mmCIF file of C-alpha atoms and ligand atoms in Angstrom:
data_model
loop_
_atom_site.group_PDB
_atom_site.id
_atom_site.type_symbol
_atom_site.label_atom_id
_atom_site.label_comp_id
_atom_site.label_asym_id
_atom_site.label_seq_id
_atom_site.Cartn_x
_atom_site.Cartn_y
_atom_site.Cartn_z
ATOM 1 C CA MET A 29 -27.415 -4.540 55.382
ATOM 2 C CA SER A 30 -24.265 -3.476 56.645
ATOM 3 C CA ALA A 31 -24.091 -0.460 59.067
ATOM 4 C CA PRO A 32 -24.477 3.322 57.486
ATOM 5 C CA PHE A 33 -22.814 4.173 61.345
ATOM 6 C CA SER A 34 -19.323 4.783 61.981
ATOM 7 C CA ALA A 35 -19.177 5.837 65.735
ATOM 8 C CA PRO A 36 -20.965 4.006 68.221
ATOM 9 C CA PHE A 37 -24.351 4.263 68.188
ATOM 10 C CA ILE A 38 -27.736 3.939 70.675
ATOM 11 C CA ILE A 39 -31.181 3.160 68.772
ATOM 12 C CA THR A 40 -34.425 2.856 71.991
ATOM 13 C CA ILE A 41 -36.753 1.032 71.706
ATOM 14 C CA ASP A 42 -39.394 2.181 74.293
ATOM 15 C CA GLY A 43 -43.642 0.767 74.731
ATOM 16 C CA PRO A 44 -45.547 -1.127 76.981
ATOM 17 C CA ALA A 45 -45.339 -4.766 78.003
ATOM 18 C CA GLY A 46 -46.414 -7.212 75.317
ATOM 19 C CA VAL A 47 -45.925 -4.646 72.495
ATOM 20 C CA GLY A 48 -43.427 -6.832 70.621
ATOM 21 C CA LYS A 49 -40.488 -5.013 72.065
ATOM 22 C CA SER A 50 -38.292 -7.996 72.432
ATOM 23 C CA THR A 51 -38.473 -9.021 68.640
ATOM 24 C CA LEU A 52 -37.959 -6.196 67.212
ATOM 25 C CA ALA A 53 -35.140 -5.302 69.260
ATOM 26 C CA ARG A 54 -33.172 -8.524 68.884
ATOM 27 C CA ARG A 55 -34.476 -8.398 64.923
ATOM 28 C CA LEU A 56 -32.871 -4.895 64.356
ATOM 29 C CA ALA A 57 -29.678 -5.390 66.762
ATOM 30 C CA GLU A 58 -29.369 -8.395 64.007
ATOM 31 C CA ALA A 59 -29.666 -6.598 61.363
ATOM 32 C CA LEU A 60 -27.383 -3.236 62.415
ATOM 33 C CA GLY A 61 -24.789 -6.054 63.749
ATOM 34 C CA VAL A 62 -25.055 -4.385 67.423
ATOM 35 C CA ALA A 63 -25.257 -5.364 70.351
ATOM 36 C CA TYR A 64 -29.061 -6.285 72.145
ATOM 37 C CA LEU A 65 -29.589 -4.782 75.421
ATOM 38 C CA ASP A 66 -33.334 -6.178 77.181
ATOM 39 C CA THR A 67 -33.600 -3.382 79.815
ATOM 40 C CA GLY A 68 -36.884 -5.316 80.963
ATOM 41 C CA ALA A 69 -34.222 -8.617 81.789
ATOM 42 C CA MET A 70 -32.531 -6.920 83.875
ATOM 43 C CA PHE A 71 -35.171 -5.587 86.294
ATOM 44 C CA ARG A 72 -36.573 -8.416 86.002
ATOM 45 C CA THR A 73 -33.211 -10.307 87.320
ATOM 46 C CA LEU A 74 -33.103 -7.804 90.267
ATOM 47 C CA ALA A 75 -36.147 -8.389 91.350
ATOM 48 C CA LEU A 76 -35.759 -12.127 91.388
ATOM 49 C CA HIS A 77 -32.427 -11.804 93.854
ATOM 50 C CA MET A 78 -33.897 -9.907 95.389
ATOM 51 C CA ALA A 79 -36.509 -12.272 95.586
ATOM 52 C CA GLN A 80 -34.087 -15.182 96.588
ATOM 53 C CA ARG A 81 -32.498 -13.010 98.712
ATOM 54 C CA LEU A 82 -35.162 -11.504 100.994
ATOM 55 C CA GLY A 83 -36.774 -14.880 101.127
ATOM 56 C CA GLY A 84 -39.741 -14.486 98.984
ATOM 57 C CA ALA A 85 -41.972 -11.829 96.773
ATOM 58 C CA HIS A 86 -43.136 -10.784 100.412
ATOM 59 C CA PHE A 87 -40.060 -8.060 99.951
ATOM 60 C CA LEU A 88 -42.049 -6.514 97.803
ATOM 61 C CA GLU A 89 -44.404 -4.758 100.640
ATOM 62 C CA ALA A 90 -41.319 -3.259 102.296
ATOM 63 C CA LEU A 91 -38.224 -3.085 100.260
ATOM 64 C CA PRO A 92 -35.204 -2.905 101.673
ATOM 65 C CA GLN A 93 -34.189 1.303 101.540
ATOM 66 C CA GLY A 94 -30.586 3.760 101.370
ATOM 67 C CA PRO A 95 -27.384 1.783 102.168
ATOM 68 C CA ALA A 96 -29.104 -1.807 102.684
ATOM 69 C CA LEU A 97 -30.815 -2.112 99.433
ATOM 70 C CA GLN A 98 -27.689 -0.337 97.372
ATOM 71 C CA SER A 99 -25.622 -3.243 98.849
ATOM 72 C CA LEU A 100 -28.175 -5.992 97.362
ATOM 73 C CA LEU A 101 -28.386 -4.039 93.900
ATOM 74 C CA GLU A 102 -24.610 -4.213 93.831
ATOM 75 C CA GLU A 103 -24.853 -7.891 94.277
ATOM 76 C CA CYS A 104 -25.448 -8.017 90.957
ATOM 77 C CA LEU A 105 -23.265 -6.729 87.699
ATOM 78 C CA PHE A 106 -24.395 -6.628 84.850
ATOM 79 C CA ALA A 107 -22.283 -7.338 81.307
ATOM 80 C CA LEU A 108 -23.018 -7.886 77.185
ATOM 81 C CA GLN A 109 -21.386 -11.323 75.823
ATOM 82 C CA GLY A 110 -21.559 -11.632 71.505
ATOM 83 C CA ALA A 111 -24.253 -9.113 69.258
ATOM 84 C CA GLY A 112 -27.015 -9.382 67.238
ATOM 85 C CA ALA A 113 -29.349 -11.935 68.024
ATOM 86 C CA GLN A 114 -26.752 -13.944 69.960
ATOM 87 C CA THR A 115 -26.340 -11.100 72.347
ATOM 88 C CA THR A 116 -26.402 -12.651 75.902
ATOM 89 C CA LEU A 117 -27.019 -10.441 78.800
ATOM 90 C CA LEU A 118 -24.985 -11.620 81.499
ATOM 91 C CA CYS A 119 -25.131 -11.429 85.813
ATOM 92 C CA ASN A 120 -22.183 -11.951 87.666
ATOM 93 C CA GLY A 121 -21.004 -13.738 84.264
ATOM 94 C CA GLU A 122 -23.616 -16.058 84.439
ATOM 95 C CA PRO A 123 -26.418 -15.653 81.564
ATOM 96 C CA VAL A 124 -29.537 -14.718 82.988
ATOM 97 C CA GLY A 125 -31.830 -17.920 82.879
ATOM 98 C CA ASP A 126 -35.584 -18.184 81.587
ATOM 99 C CA ALA A 127 -36.735 -18.104 84.819
ATOM 100 C CA ILE A 128 -36.958 -14.089 84.409
ATOM 101 C CA ARG A 129 -39.663 -14.676 81.990
ATOM 102 C CA SER A 130 -42.409 -15.800 84.445
ATOM 103 C CA GLU A 131 -45.752 -13.335 84.791
ATOM 104 C CA GLU A 132 -44.491 -13.469 88.524
ATOM 105 C CA ALA A 133 -41.041 -11.897 87.608
ATOM 106 C CA GLY A 134 -42.622 -9.308 85.209
ATOM 107 C CA MET A 135 -44.805 -8.429 87.476
ATOM 108 C CA MET A 136 -42.200 -7.631 90.866
ATOM 109 C CA ALA A 137 -39.600 -6.329 88.134
ATOM 110 C CA SER A 138 -43.007 -3.760 87.346
ATOM 111 C CA ARG A 139 -42.558 -3.080 91.418
ATOM 112 C CA ILE A 140 -38.943 -2.583 91.622
ATOM 113 C CA ALA A 141 -39.190 -0.835 89.043
ATOM 114 C CA LYS A 142 -41.008 2.710 90.566
ATOM 115 C CA ASN A 143 -38.431 3.054 93.243
ATOM 116 C CA PRO A 144 -35.573 5.886 92.724
ATOM 117 C CA GLN A 145 -32.805 3.860 93.751
ATOM 118 C CA VAL A 146 -33.221 0.216 91.863
ATOM 119 C CA ARG A 147 -33.796 3.100 88.727
ATOM 120 C CA ASP A 148 -31.138 4.993 89.352
ATOM 121 C CA PHE A 149 -28.664 1.692 89.755
ATOM 122 C CA LEU A 150 -29.708 0.396 86.621
ATOM 123 C CA LYS A 151 -29.610 3.883 84.347
ATOM 124 C CA GLN A 152 -25.213 3.839 85.852
ATOM 125 C CA ALA A 153 -25.241 0.109 84.769
ATOM 126 C CA GLN A 154 -26.930 0.078 81.514
ATOM 127 C CA GLN A 155 -25.580 3.848 80.910
ATOM 128 C CA GLY A 156 -21.994 2.552 81.298
ATOM 129 C CA LEU A 157 -22.804 -0.408 78.311
ATOM 130 C CA GLY A 158 -23.474 2.435 76.386
ATOM 131 C CA LEU A 159 -20.625 4.399 76.366
ATOM 132 C CA ARG A 160 -18.769 0.587 75.615
ATOM 133 C CA PHE A 161 -21.332 -0.877 72.413
ATOM 134 C CA SER A 162 -23.431 0.469 69.868
ATOM 135 C CA LEU A 163 -26.811 -1.177 71.197
ATOM 136 C CA VAL A 164 -30.339 -1.392 70.520
ATOM 137 C CA ALA A 165 -31.505 -0.514 73.739
ATOM 138 C CA GLU A 166 -35.088 -1.834 74.572
ATOM 139 C CA GLY A 167 -36.902 -0.871 77.034
ATOM 140 C CA ARG A 168 -40.140 2.230 78.831
ATOM 141 C CA ASP A 169 -37.598 4.777 79.235
ATOM 142 C CA MET A 170 -34.166 4.627 77.433
ATOM 143 C CA GLY A 171 -35.288 7.815 74.944
ATOM 144 C CA THR A 172 -36.742 8.882 77.608
ATOM 145 C CA VAL A 173 -34.253 8.822 80.517
ATOM 146 C CA VAL A 174 -31.141 6.829 80.223
ATOM 147 C CA PHE A 175 -30.001 7.032 76.841
ATOM 148 C CA PRO A 176 -31.576 10.443 75.587
ATOM 149 C CA GLY A 177 -29.167 11.460 73.002
ATOM 150 C CA ALA A 178 -29.920 8.253 71.304
ATOM 151 C CA LEU A 179 -29.173 8.472 67.482
ATOM 152 C CA CYS A 180 -32.947 6.929 66.540
ATOM 153 C CA LYS A 181 -35.723 6.594 69.055
ATOM 154 C CA ILE A 182 -38.738 4.439 68.544
ATOM 155 C CA PHE A 183 -41.665 4.310 70.630
ATOM 156 C CA LEU A 184 -43.416 1.306 69.221
ATOM 157 C CA ASP A 185 -47.368 0.776 71.147
ATOM 158 C CA ALA A 186 -50.479 -1.686 70.384
ATOM 159 C CA VAL A 187 -53.735 -1.639 72.248
ATOM 160 C CA PRO A 188 -53.726 -3.899 75.386
ATOM 161 C CA GLU A 189 -56.216 -7.001 73.774
ATOM 162 C CA VAL A 190 -54.056 -7.100 70.846
ATOM 163 C CA ARG A 191 -51.104 -7.535 73.123
ATOM 164 C CA ALA A 192 -52.904 -9.822 75.448
ATOM 165 C CA GLU A 193 -53.847 -11.876 72.508
ATOM 166 C CA ARG A 194 -50.483 -12.207 71.346
ATOM 167 C CA ARG A 195 -49.064 -13.428 74.895
ATOM 168 C CA PHE A 196 -52.097 -15.351 74.539
ATOM 169 C CA LYS A 197 -50.656 -17.445 71.944
ATOM 170 C CA GLN A 198 -47.549 -17.431 73.021
ATOM 171 C CA LEU A 199 -47.945 -19.182 75.630
ATOM 172 C CA GLN A 200 -50.108 -21.935 73.869
ATOM 173 C CA GLU A 201 -47.224 -22.104 71.702
ATOM 174 C CA LEU A 202 -45.392 -22.877 74.925
ATOM 175 C CA GLY A 203 -48.133 -25.312 76.590
ATOM 176 C CA GLU A 204 -48.740 -23.152 79.005
ATOM 177 C CA ALA A 205 -52.438 -22.632 79.939
ATOM 178 C CA ALA A 206 -53.549 -19.367 80.256
ATOM 179 C CA ALA A 207 -57.292 -17.275 80.111
ATOM 180 C CA LEU A 208 -57.200 -14.628 77.719
ATOM 181 C CA GLU A 209 -59.151 -12.534 80.149
ATOM 182 C CA SER A 210 -56.616 -12.523 82.572
ATOM 183 C CA LEU A 211 -53.957 -11.648 80.572
ATOM 184 C CA ILE A 212 -56.057 -8.316 79.649
ATOM 185 C CA ARG A 213 -56.564 -7.343 83.090
ATOM 186 C CA GLN A 214 -52.864 -8.327 83.810
ATOM 187 C CA ILE A 215 -51.786 -5.637 80.630
ATOM 188 C CA ARG A 216 -54.201 -3.370 81.957
ATOM 189 C CA GLU A 217 -52.313 -3.580 85.380
ATOM 190 C CA ARG A 218 -48.928 -3.379 84.314
ATOM 191 C CA ASP A 219 -49.517 -0.174 81.537
ATOM 192 C CA HIS A 220 -51.280 1.532 84.878
ATOM 193 C CA GLU A 221 -47.810 0.895 87.090
ATOM 194 C CA ASP A 222 -45.850 1.674 84.279
ATOM 195 C CA ARG A 223 -47.566 4.617 82.975
ATOM 196 C CA ASN A 224 -48.330 6.435 86.083
ATOM 197 C CA ARG A 225 -45.435 6.246 88.024
ATOM 198 C CA PRO A 226 -43.935 9.178 89.239
ATOM 199 C CA ILE A 227 -40.676 9.016 88.165
ATOM 200 C CA ALA A 228 -39.334 7.358 84.268
ATOM 201 C CA PRO A 229 -43.194 7.026 83.810
ATOM 202 C CA LEU A 230 -43.585 5.269 80.567
ATOM 203 C CA ARG A 231 -44.174 7.625 77.301
ATOM 204 C CA PRO A 232 -42.643 8.356 73.669
ATOM 205 C CA ALA A 233 -39.552 11.011 74.158
ATOM 206 C CA VAL A 234 -40.748 14.182 71.889
ATOM 207 C CA ASP A 235 -38.745 13.140 69.174
ATOM 208 C CA ALA A 236 -39.123 8.945 68.831
ATOM 209 C CA HIS A 237 -40.957 7.650 65.978
ATOM 210 C CA ILE A 238 -44.230 6.932 67.091
ATOM 211 C CA ILE A 239 -45.339 3.285 65.418
ATOM 212 C CA ASP A 240 -48.501 1.614 66.248
ATOM 213 C CA SER A 241 -48.609 -1.672 65.462
ATOM 214 C CA SER A 242 -51.875 -3.169 66.691
ATOM 215 C CA HIS A 243 -52.964 -3.539 62.975
ATOM 216 C CA HIS A 244 -49.811 -4.436 61.375
ATOM 217 C CA SER A 245 -47.781 -7.791 61.104
ATOM 218 C CA ILE A 246 -44.963 -7.616 62.568
ATOM 219 C CA ASP A 247 -42.528 -7.102 58.985
ATOM 220 C CA GLN A 248 -44.471 -4.634 58.903
ATOM 221 C CA VAL A 249 -43.507 -2.836 61.874
ATOM 222 C CA PHE A 250 -39.608 -4.336 61.274
ATOM 223 C CA GLU A 251 -39.936 -2.510 58.341
ATOM 224 C CA ALA A 252 -40.990 1.101 59.837
ATOM 225 C CA ILE A 253 -38.390 0.337 62.127
ATOM 226 C CA MET A 254 -35.371 0.478 59.475
ATOM 227 C CA GLU A 255 -36.966 2.855 57.740
ATOM 228 C CA ALA A 256 -36.592 5.351 60.845
ATOM 229 C CA ALA A 257 -32.991 3.977 60.875
ATOM 230 C CA ARG A 258 -31.890 4.762 57.764
ATOM 231 C CA GLN A 259 -33.627 8.120 58.030
ATOM 232 C CA THR A 260 -30.940 8.823 60.310
ATOM 233 C CA GLY A 261 -28.174 7.269 58.950
ATOM 234 C CA ARG A 262 -29.027 9.458 56.464
ATOM 235 C CA ASP A 263 -29.051 12.375 58.827
ATOM 236 C CA ALA A 264 -25.753 11.398 60.520
ATOM 237 C CA PRO A 265 -23.038 13.956 60.465
ATOM 238 C CA PRO A 266 -20.871 14.896 57.275
ATOM 239 C CA SER A 267 -17.584 12.782 57.491
ATOM 240 C CA CYS A 268 -14.523 15.102 57.137
ATOM 241 C CA PRO A 269 -11.705 13.388 56.781
ATOM 242 C CA MET A 270 -8.111 14.697 58.871
ATOM 243 C CA ARG A 271 -5.866 15.412 56.222
ATOM 244 C CA ARG A 272 -3.030 15.520 58.643
ATOM 245 C CA LYS A 273 -4.300 12.202 60.153
ATOM 246 C CA ASP A 274 -1.121 12.201 62.544
ATOM 247 C CA ARG A 275 -1.955 14.821 63.776
ATOM 248 C CA ALA A 276 -5.540 13.028 64.839
ATOM 249 C CA LEU A 277 -6.136 12.421 68.840
ATOM 250 C CA SER A 278 -7.543 9.025 69.708
ATOM 251 C CA HIS A 279 -11.548 9.070 70.335
ATOM 252 C CA GLU A 280 -10.450 8.680 74.796
ATOM 253 C CA GLU A 281 -8.131 11.588 74.068
ATOM 254 C CA SER A 282 -11.017 14.158 72.671
ATOM 255 C CA GLN A 283 -12.898 12.814 75.323
ATOM 256 C CA VAL A 284 -10.711 14.167 78.151
ATOM 257 C CA LEU A 285 -10.155 17.420 76.137
ATOM 258 C CA LEU A 286 -14.190 17.960 76.049
ATOM 259 C CA GLU A 287 -13.963 17.531 79.401
ATOM 260 C CA ARG A 288 -11.011 19.071 80.931
ATOM 261 C CA GLY A 289 -12.131 22.431 77.813
ATOM 262 C CA LYS A 290 -13.258 25.185 79.732
ATOM 263 C CA TYR A 291 -15.443 26.816 76.947
ATOM 264 C CA GLY A 292 -16.590 26.246 73.566
ATOM 265 C CA VAL A 293 -17.964 27.161 70.234
ATOM 266 C CA LEU A 294 -21.252 25.972 68.714
ATOM 267 C CA ALA A 295 -21.592 26.315 65.143
ATOM 268 C CA LEU A 296 -25.248 26.806 63.602
ATOM 269 C CA ALA A 297 -26.782 26.871 60.702
ATOM 270 C CA GLU A 298 -29.934 28.834 59.707
ATOM 271 C CA ALA A 299 -31.899 27.612 56.642
ATOM 272 C CA GLY A 300 -32.623 29.680 53.500
ATOM 273 C CA PRO A 301 -30.799 32.203 51.331
ATOM 274 C CA GLU A 302 -30.342 34.829 53.522
ATOM 275 C CA ALA A 303 -28.873 32.620 56.060
ATOM 276 C CA TRP A 304 -25.394 33.297 58.129
ATOM 277 C CA PRO A 305 -23.664 30.807 59.807
ATOM 278 C CA TYR A 306 -24.195 31.946 63.454
ATOM 279 C CA GLY A 307 -20.798 30.963 65.882
ATOM 280 C CA LEU A 308 -21.033 31.389 69.493
ATOM 281 C CA PRO A 309 -19.104 31.007 72.306
ATOM 282 C CA LEU A 310 -20.664 29.079 75.194
ATOM 283 C CA SER A 311 -19.696 27.559 78.824
ATOM 284 C CA TYR A 312 -20.539 24.118 78.884
ATOM 285 C CA VAL A 313 -19.835 20.373 80.921
ATOM 286 C CA LEU A 314 -19.886 17.046 79.594
ATOM 287 C CA MET A 315 -22.265 14.452 81.217
ATOM 288 C CA ASP A 316 -23.171 11.280 80.604
ATOM 289 C CA GLY A 317 -20.891 11.476 77.390
ATOM 290 C CA ALA A 318 -23.051 14.231 76.224
ATOM 291 C CA VAL A 319 -22.394 18.200 76.411
ATOM 292 C CA TYR A 320 -24.849 20.156 77.417
ATOM 293 C CA PHE A 321 -25.459 23.878 77.698
ATOM 294 C CA HIS A 322 -27.970 26.207 79.327
ATOM 295 C CA SER A 323 -29.319 29.262 77.787
ATOM 296 C CA ALA A 324 -32.358 31.578 77.634
ATOM 297 C CA LEU A 325 -35.211 30.119 76.441
ATOM 298 C CA GLU A 326 -35.666 32.851 73.334
ATOM 299 C CA GLY A 327 -33.467 34.343 71.510
ATOM 300 C CA ARG A 328 -31.588 33.770 68.158
ATOM 301 C CA LYS A 329 -30.158 30.441 69.741
ATOM 302 C CA VAL A 330 -33.356 29.193 70.176
ATOM 303 C CA ARG A 331 -35.185 29.959 67.339
ATOM 304 C CA VAL A 332 -32.881 28.629 64.915
ATOM 305 C CA LEU A 333 -32.007 25.141 66.888
ATOM 306 C CA ALA A 334 -35.223 24.651 66.712
ATOM 307 C CA GLU A 335 -35.572 24.983 62.314
ATOM 308 C CA ASN A 336 -32.378 23.402 62.453
ATOM 309 C CA PRO A 337 -30.872 21.287 65.542
ATOM 310 C CA ARG A 338 -27.832 20.011 63.515
ATOM 311 C CA VAL A 339 -24.488 21.586 65.265
ATOM 312 C CA CYS A 340 -21.067 21.538 64.873
ATOM 313 C CA PHE A 341 -19.022 22.404 68.620
ATOM 314 C CA THR A 342 -15.846 23.135 68.870
ATOM 315 C CA VAL A 343 -13.453 23.514 71.826
ATOM 316 C CA VAL A 344 -9.645 25.034 71.811
ATOM 317 C CA GLY A 345 -7.546 23.152 74.253
ATOM 318 C CA ASP A 346 -4.003 25.009 75.176
ATOM 319 C CA ALA A 347 -2.514 26.678 72.098
ATOM 320 C CA GLU A 348 0.379 28.418 71.812
ATOM 321 C CA ALA A 349 3.104 30.002 69.113
ATOM 322 C CA PHE A 350 6.399 29.743 68.799
ATOM 323 C CA TYR A 351 9.418 29.073 66.634
ATOM 324 C CA GLU A 352 11.090 26.417 64.888
ATOM 325 C CA ARG A 353 13.473 26.957 62.153
ATOM 326 C CA ASN A 354 9.743 28.887 61.375
ATOM 327 C CA PHE A 355 6.573 30.389 63.086
ATOM 328 C CA THR A 356 4.395 27.947 63.910
ATOM 329 C CA THR A 357 1.946 27.033 66.813
ATOM 330 C CA SER A 358 1.257 23.763 69.104
ATOM 331 C CA TYR A 359 -2.631 23.437 69.751
ATOM 332 C CA GLU A 360 -5.152 21.063 70.576
ATOM 333 C CA SER A 361 -8.812 21.074 69.462
ATOM 334 C CA VAL A 362 -11.910 18.574 69.484
ATOM 335 C CA MET A 363 -14.600 18.742 66.961
ATOM 336 C CA LEU A 364 -18.160 17.223 67.676
ATOM 337 C CA PHE A 365 -21.298 16.960 65.116
ATOM 338 C CA GLY A 366 -25.216 16.427 66.752
ATOM 339 C CA HIS A 367 -28.369 16.999 67.018
ATOM 340 C CA ALA A 368 -28.524 19.827 70.124
ATOM 341 C CA VAL A 369 -32.063 18.502 71.509
ATOM 342 C CA LEU A 370 -34.140 20.735 74.542
ATOM 343 C CA VAL A 371 -33.655 18.857 77.894
ATOM 344 C CA GLU A 372 -37.334 18.010 78.845
ATOM 345 C CA ASP A 373 -36.371 15.902 81.612
ATOM 346 C CA ALA A 374 -36.961 17.871 84.995
ATOM 347 C CA GLU A 375 -34.276 15.614 86.713
ATOM 348 C CA GLU A 376 -31.255 15.376 83.958
ATOM 349 C CA LYS A 377 -32.155 19.437 83.775
ATOM 350 C CA TYR A 378 -31.072 20.158 87.101
ATOM 351 C CA ARG A 379 -28.501 17.856 87.305
ATOM 352 C CA ALA A 380 -27.046 19.801 83.865
ATOM 353 C CA LEU A 381 -27.199 23.068 85.718
ATOM 354 C CA PHE A 382 -26.197 21.849 88.817
ATOM 355 C CA ARG A 383 -22.415 20.000 87.188
ATOM 356 C CA LEU A 384 -21.838 23.020 85.129
ATOM 357 C CA ALA A 385 -22.117 25.406 89.104
ATOM 358 C CA GLU A 386 -19.581 23.149 89.817
ATOM 359 C CA LYS A 387 -17.606 23.425 87.090
ATOM 360 C CA TYR A 388 -17.169 26.639 86.493
ATOM 361 C CA LEU A 389 -17.372 28.346 90.361
ATOM 362 C CA PRO A 390 -16.980 24.379 92.904
ATOM 363 C CA GLU A 391 -15.925 27.284 95.024
ATOM 364 C CA HIS A 392 -20.072 28.396 95.728
ATOM 365 C CA ARG A 393 -21.532 24.935 94.824
ATOM 366 C CA ASP A 394 -23.652 24.955 98.276
ATOM 367 C CA LYS A 395 -25.014 28.099 96.808
ATOM 368 C CA ALA A 396 -26.117 26.462 93.420
ATOM 369 C CA GLU A 397 -29.133 24.099 94.413
ATOM 370 C CA GLY A 398 -31.024 27.406 95.434
ATOM 371 C CA ASP A 399 -29.666 29.437 93.080
ATOM 372 C CA ILE A 400 -30.571 26.602 90.078
ATOM 373 C CA ARG A 401 -34.281 26.212 91.391
ATOM 374 C CA GLN A 402 -35.298 30.192 91.323
ATOM 375 C CA SER A 403 -34.013 30.095 87.941
ATOM 376 C CA LEU A 404 -35.565 26.398 86.591
ATOM 377 C CA ALA A 405 -38.538 27.758 85.152
ATOM 378 C CA ARG A 406 -36.444 30.695 82.864
ATOM 379 C CA THR A 407 -34.144 28.671 81.364
ATOM 380 C CA ALA A 408 -33.702 26.304 79.018
ATOM 381 C CA VAL A 409 -31.124 23.117 78.107
ATOM 382 C CA TYR A 410 -29.568 21.634 75.702
ATOM 383 C CA ARG A 411 -27.926 18.236 75.119
ATOM 384 C CA ILE A 412 -25.671 17.223 71.980
ATOM 385 C CA PHE A 413 -25.018 13.879 72.014
ATOM 386 C CA PRO A 414 -21.755 13.274 69.751
ATOM 387 C CA GLU A 415 -22.594 11.504 66.999
ATOM 388 C CA ALA A 416 -19.228 12.405 65.477
ATOM 389 C CA VAL A 417 -15.771 13.019 67.512
ATOM 390 C CA THR A 418 -12.924 14.468 65.987
ATOM 391 C CA GLY A 419 -9.619 15.542 67.768
ATOM 392 C CA LYS A 420 -6.336 17.355 66.304
ATOM 393 C CA ALA A 421 -3.403 18.437 68.491
ATOM 394 C CA LYS A 422 0.059 19.592 67.187
ATOM 395 C CA ARG A 423 2.301 18.644 70.375
ATOM 396 C CA ARG A 424 5.688 21.020 70.666
ATOM 397 C CA LYS A 425 8.689 20.117 70.317
ATOM 398 C CA LYS A 426 11.598 20.350 73.088
ATOM 399 C CA GLY A 427 13.896 22.764 72.473
ATOM 400 C CA ALA A 428 11.762 25.392 70.500
ATOM 401 C CA LYS A 429 12.023 28.694 71.859
ATOM 402 C CA ALA A 430 7.853 30.603 72.903
ATOM 403 C CA LEU A 431 7.455 33.892 70.459
HETATM 404 O O1 LIG B 501 -40.009 -5.307 79.422
HETATM 405 P P1 LIG B 501 -40.277 -6.669 80.372
HETATM 406 O O2 LIG B 501 -41.723 -7.327 80.510
HETATM 407 O O3 LIG B 501 -39.675 -7.297 80.298
HETATM 408 O O4 LIG B 501 -40.113 -5.016 82.208
HETATM 409 C C1 LIG B 501 -40.332 -6.119 83.192
HETATM 410 C C2 LIG B 501 -40.618 -4.941 83.978
HETATM 411 O O5 LIG B 501 -39.245 -4.019 84.405
HETATM 412 C C3 LIG B 501 -41.851 -3.421 82.998
HETATM 413 O O6 LIG B 501 -43.138 -3.986 84.525
HETATM 414 C C4 LIG B 501 -41.326 -2.586 83.864
HETATM 415 C C5 LIG B 501 -40.088 -2.620 84.261
HETATM 416 N N1 LIG B 501 -39.347 -1.558 83.266
HETATM 417 C C6 LIG B 501 -39.092 -0.556 83.107
HETATM 418 O O7 LIG B 501 -39.502 0.754 84.406
HETATM 419 N N2 LIG B 501 -38.037 0.265 82.701
HETATM 420 C C7 LIG B 501 -37.281 -0.564 82.072
HETATM 421 N N3 LIG B 501 -36.666 0.243 81.005
HETATM 422 C C8 LIG B 501 -37.157 -2.205 81.693
HETATM 423 C C9 LIG B 501 -38.290 -2.017 82.041
#
């Protein structure tokens, strides 16, 4: 299938251990011709690196903290090479090796994955890769925390017995001894650790396609995932080629304008024959590549967005009328299309509100924390991940007279 997507995009596949995520994510990346990001491999690599540097697995009993932990983490610089099934995850320029695949590395990864500093470090590394590449990103919290604005989110599940049996067969094929009972126990333990940790627990995003693979072949599950991806393609924003291509801004210039812009206008489309278009002025902030805005918990905007989350958001930068042989204007503006999604993650919601306060009243940022905590429960925050962006500018030539 040729990729139906024009701008860089992210598809997330989350789910518990042994559900077939890696095989399916790799296959999907291959079909779409984009890179495959195995985030479990990043946790495993960090765990092995720490064990090596700290003299064995007993470091788990007392993980270093603060700056000591940070400098250990920063010793690992991740990158991606290639695409599809050939994608390679690099750590410090070297492909991560097979040693990360052992059960012990998996268990250590699961333990360090509960540490907020470790998670934060990897989240930033993962988001950094997501800004540069279209990705199929596989893990536990890809759709909920790391790429909440992903174009398409899949959550794969299967009962522990089925997952253990699959793992058992894999190990047999590799000629490794294993007992089915102990694999079931290990999988239950890992599930318990991953689903019950306080930060970024394993759970489906509200807008995820949940696929239970217990009683389906890998091909059937792959077909279901492809269908979800295709639907996303159909729901892609309209393409509206710019007539004056000479005035088009580059992606980077559009980003700068979005970042610098003060206010924007959000256009919503109500459904039904009586519907009117609805455009409203907004304060907003750009964070991790997405536009965030806040709102009351109810009202017209909330009602319309619940029915139809497709939006168009416009920001106008500098604009001026002037005379140059005739009446004309200079302007710069950026327009993006996407789905406005209610932010459910408390930390993300808090961060967006804090960034809004910082953007509009930097001199009062010290009061932001208290004010936000007080109003958090009666405030909604929405995120629009740009699925298509166009920027346009007409610059003023020197010597023209302002009106
Ligand atoms: O998918 P995996 O088995 O390679 O992942 C190893 C461990 O890393 C897993 O038990 C939980 C953790 N992990 C995580 O917490 N978040 C991710 N996005 C990926 C993995």
